[in-house]
Amino acid sequence: MGNTLRPRRETRAPSYLSQYHCSNVIKEPSSSLHGTAHSLSSYLSYDKLSHEYCLFCFAIIAEKEPSTFKEATLLQKWLDAMNVELDALVSTSTWEICSLPDGKRAIGCKWVFKIKYKSDGTIERYKARLVAKGYTQQEGVDYMDTFSPVAKLNSVRLILALAAIHNWSIIQMDVTNAFLHGDLEEEIYMQLPQGYTPRQGEQLPEKPVCRLIKSLYGLKQA
């Protein structure tokens, strides 16, 4: 009778796991660690990270980003961030306030809050972004074709590899309100943002909505 055992193949961990380091750095019984039998803190070590990156990791979890408009209104820094965003939208003529025409519907919008960090973990600025609820748009009515002109990850890796080989310097640039420079051809109406108040001398019409003139975050056209 021949050998019935299946041949064994040498197994290796996936290459992407080589970036992770696990070590049992805590010797206390697992029962004392938040009541879980397999606490992540028992295996996570920051020994392999640089001091600067450790500071960055600790900084980004030190402050919580608000998840709702009501929560953001409790802090002045987020109120200021929303005012900056609204000023940018008004100065770039992103919309015009008008009455909602009969037979038309307005899509919703929401505020999204994000803390922008520097490379050393310090806070650069508090960013409030007004996002349209583009998932409620109807194809053929609110939009026709959609495009997504973004860079492929392979292209980014190629540039980084060339920079490392030729000792090039790399500079990161943030274009403020980059999405607000695309003109819209479709007729799209959006509800007034939460917290929007008329400017001095501005009178809101009946059933006020924002008719979008330029592209906004969250739209199918964006």
XYZ file of C-alpha atoms in Angstrom:
222
model
C 0.000 0.000 0.000
C 1.427 3.396 -1.009
C 1.863 6.445 1.155
C -1.567 8.032 1.736
C -0.306 11.135 3.493
C -0.827 14.377 1.620
C 2.336 16.293 0.783
C 2.997 19.221 3.039
C 3.765 22.621 1.641
C 5.843 25.169 3.468
C 3.625 27.987 4.690
C 4.675 31.582 5.172
C 2.959 34.580 6.663
C 1.741 37.161 4.123
C 4.349 39.767 3.290
C 2.157 42.653 4.430
C 2.251 41.273 7.986
C 5.982 41.938 8.135
C 5.179 45.563 9.014
C 3.544 44.470 12.265
C 5.353 43.599 15.478
C 3.785 41.594 18.293
C 5.329 40.908 21.648
C 3.923 39.928 25.008
C 4.812 43.105 26.893
C 2.318 42.787 29.731
C 2.709 39.964 32.235
C -0.428 40.652 34.294
C -3.281 38.125 34.218
C -5.579 38.765 31.297
C -8.610 38.711 33.591
C -7.522 42.098 35.001
C -7.377 43.747 31.592
C -10.827 45.235 30.978
C -12.455 41.862 31.527
C -11.335 40.334 28.235
C -9.387 37.122 27.791
C -7.376 38.410 24.801
C -6.586 42.061 25.373
C -4.825 43.787 22.482
C -2.590 45.632 24.953
C -1.054 42.267 25.894
C 0.450 41.910 22.430
C 0.873 45.482 21.171
C 4.268 47.107 21.535
C 5.454 50.573 20.513
C 9.134 49.688 20.899
C 9.705 49.479 17.145
C 8.200 52.921 16.456
C 10.157 56.147 16.418
C 9.611 58.650 19.199
C 8.022 61.152 16.811
C 5.568 58.601 15.454
C 4.621 57.506 18.983
C 3.750 61.092 19.826
C 1.647 61.270 16.664
C -0.234 58.053 17.522
C -1.015 59.254 21.027
C -2.054 62.718 19.825
C -4.660 61.541 17.314
C -6.552 59.611 20.002
C -6.315 62.347 22.640
C -9.186 64.432 21.239
C -12.538 63.224 19.957
C -14.117 64.482 16.750
C -17.839 65.345 17.021
C -20.169 63.050 15.114
C -23.247 65.291 15.067
C -24.015 68.968 14.521
C -25.502 69.276 18.001
C -22.336 67.890 19.562
C -20.148 70.288 17.553
C -22.124 73.362 18.616
C -21.010 72.820 22.213
C -17.439 73.903 21.389
C -16.463 77.282 19.972
C -13.598 75.877 17.895
C -16.039 73.795 15.837
C -18.434 76.717 15.496
C -15.559 78.764 14.090
C -14.694 75.934 11.690
C -18.273 75.813 10.389
C -18.292 79.588 9.901
C -15.066 79.362 7.902
C -16.606 76.681 5.671
C -19.793 78.664 5.121
C -17.777 81.790 4.284
C -15.824 79.792 1.695
C -19.015 78.438 0.151
C -20.543 81.900 -0.066
C -17.388 83.602 -1.371
C -17.023 81.049 -4.173
C -20.713 81.390 -5.115
C -21.299 77.683 -4.592
C -25.041 78.249 -4.340
C -27.801 80.806 -4.475
C -30.725 80.948 -2.058
C -34.115 80.628 -3.737
C -37.574 79.126 -3.263
C -38.006 75.466 -4.096
C -39.888 75.285 -7.409
C -43.038 73.180 -7.644
C -42.323 69.613 -8.670
C -38.710 69.787 -7.504
C -37.189 68.162 -4.452
C -34.171 69.184 -2.409
C -31.478 66.752 -1.356
C -30.207 66.854 2.193
C -26.805 67.765 3.591
C -24.805 67.180 6.749
C -21.728 68.430 8.553
C -18.613 66.262 8.790
C -15.940 67.209 11.306
C -12.253 66.325 11.088
C -9.120 67.290 13.001
C -6.131 67.956 10.735
C -2.801 66.940 12.283
C 0.780 67.847 11.495
C 3.443 65.173 11.152
C 4.507 65.616 14.790
C 0.972 65.045 16.087
C 0.138 68.659 16.877
C -3.201 69.982 15.655
C -3.002 72.035 12.476
C -6.663 73.065 12.288
C -10.216 71.987 12.910
C -12.016 71.283 9.657
C -15.799 71.331 9.220
C -17.008 70.154 5.831
C -20.520 70.485 4.429
C -21.390 67.297 2.543
C -24.398 66.830 0.283
C -26.347 63.590 0.575
C -25.655 62.552 -2.989
C -26.957 59.049 -2.410
C -30.488 60.483 -2.707
C -29.856 61.824 -6.221
C -31.738 60.161 -9.074
C -29.870 59.138 -12.192
C -31.181 60.896 -15.279
C -32.747 63.632 -13.142
C -30.045 65.014 -10.858
C -27.031 63.673 -12.747
C -26.097 61.886 -15.950
C -22.485 60.677 -16.096
C -20.102 60.375 -13.155
C -16.322 60.491 -13.153
C -13.691 59.933 -10.488
C -10.393 61.552 -11.539
C -8.171 60.310 -8.736
C -4.582 59.107 -8.741
C -3.946 55.367 -8.655
C -1.995 54.002 -5.715
C 0.557 52.494 -8.115
C 1.285 55.973 -9.482
C 1.846 57.312 -5.959
C 4.186 54.428 -5.167
C 6.114 55.072 -8.387
C 6.649 58.729 -7.489
C 7.776 57.816 -3.960
C 10.180 55.192 -5.330
C 11.702 57.676 -7.788
C 12.049 60.251 -5.036
C 13.890 57.734 -2.852
C 16.210 56.659 -5.691
C 17.095 60.162 -6.890
C 17.000 61.779 -3.436
C 14.214 64.167 -4.434
C 12.355 66.240 -1.878
C 8.597 65.659 -1.507
C 6.205 68.424 -0.469
C 2.600 67.834 0.523
C 0.076 70.477 -0.521
C -3.527 70.863 0.637
C -5.818 72.745 -1.756
C -8.485 74.442 0.343
C -12.028 73.790 -0.898
C -10.757 72.060 -4.024
C -14.188 70.590 -4.745
C -15.770 74.037 -4.966
C -14.243 74.910 -8.344
C -16.341 72.676 -10.584
C -19.410 74.176 -12.292
C -22.665 72.211 -12.340
C -24.791 71.864 -15.432
C -27.711 70.071 -13.761
C -30.434 71.787 -11.766
C -29.868 70.623 -8.184
C -31.488 71.976 -5.029
C -30.199 71.320 -1.520
C -31.668 71.972 1.890
C -30.202 74.810 3.925
C -27.261 73.682 6.079
C -27.823 73.217 9.786
C -26.953 76.421 11.585
C -27.308 78.606 8.490
C -28.498 82.122 9.318
C -29.231 84.886 6.799
C -26.506 87.453 6.278
C -27.131 91.033 7.302
C -29.704 92.470 4.933
C -30.571 89.062 3.435
C -34.204 87.978 3.372
C -34.999 84.304 3.015
C -37.758 83.500 0.495
C -40.618 81.097 1.083
C -39.485 77.450 1.243
C -35.806 78.471 1.044
C -33.298 76.056 -0.493
C -29.822 76.253 -1.976
C -29.639 75.948 -5.740
C -26.163 74.540 -6.314
C -24.117 76.353 -8.925
C -20.828 74.590 -8.247
C -19.939 71.095 -7.161
C -20.101 70.140 -3.515
C -18.688 67.250 -1.490
C -20.897 64.184 -1.664
C -22.572 64.919 -4.994
C -22.518 62.303 -7.723
C -20.858 64.937 -9.920
C -18.067 65.356 -7.362
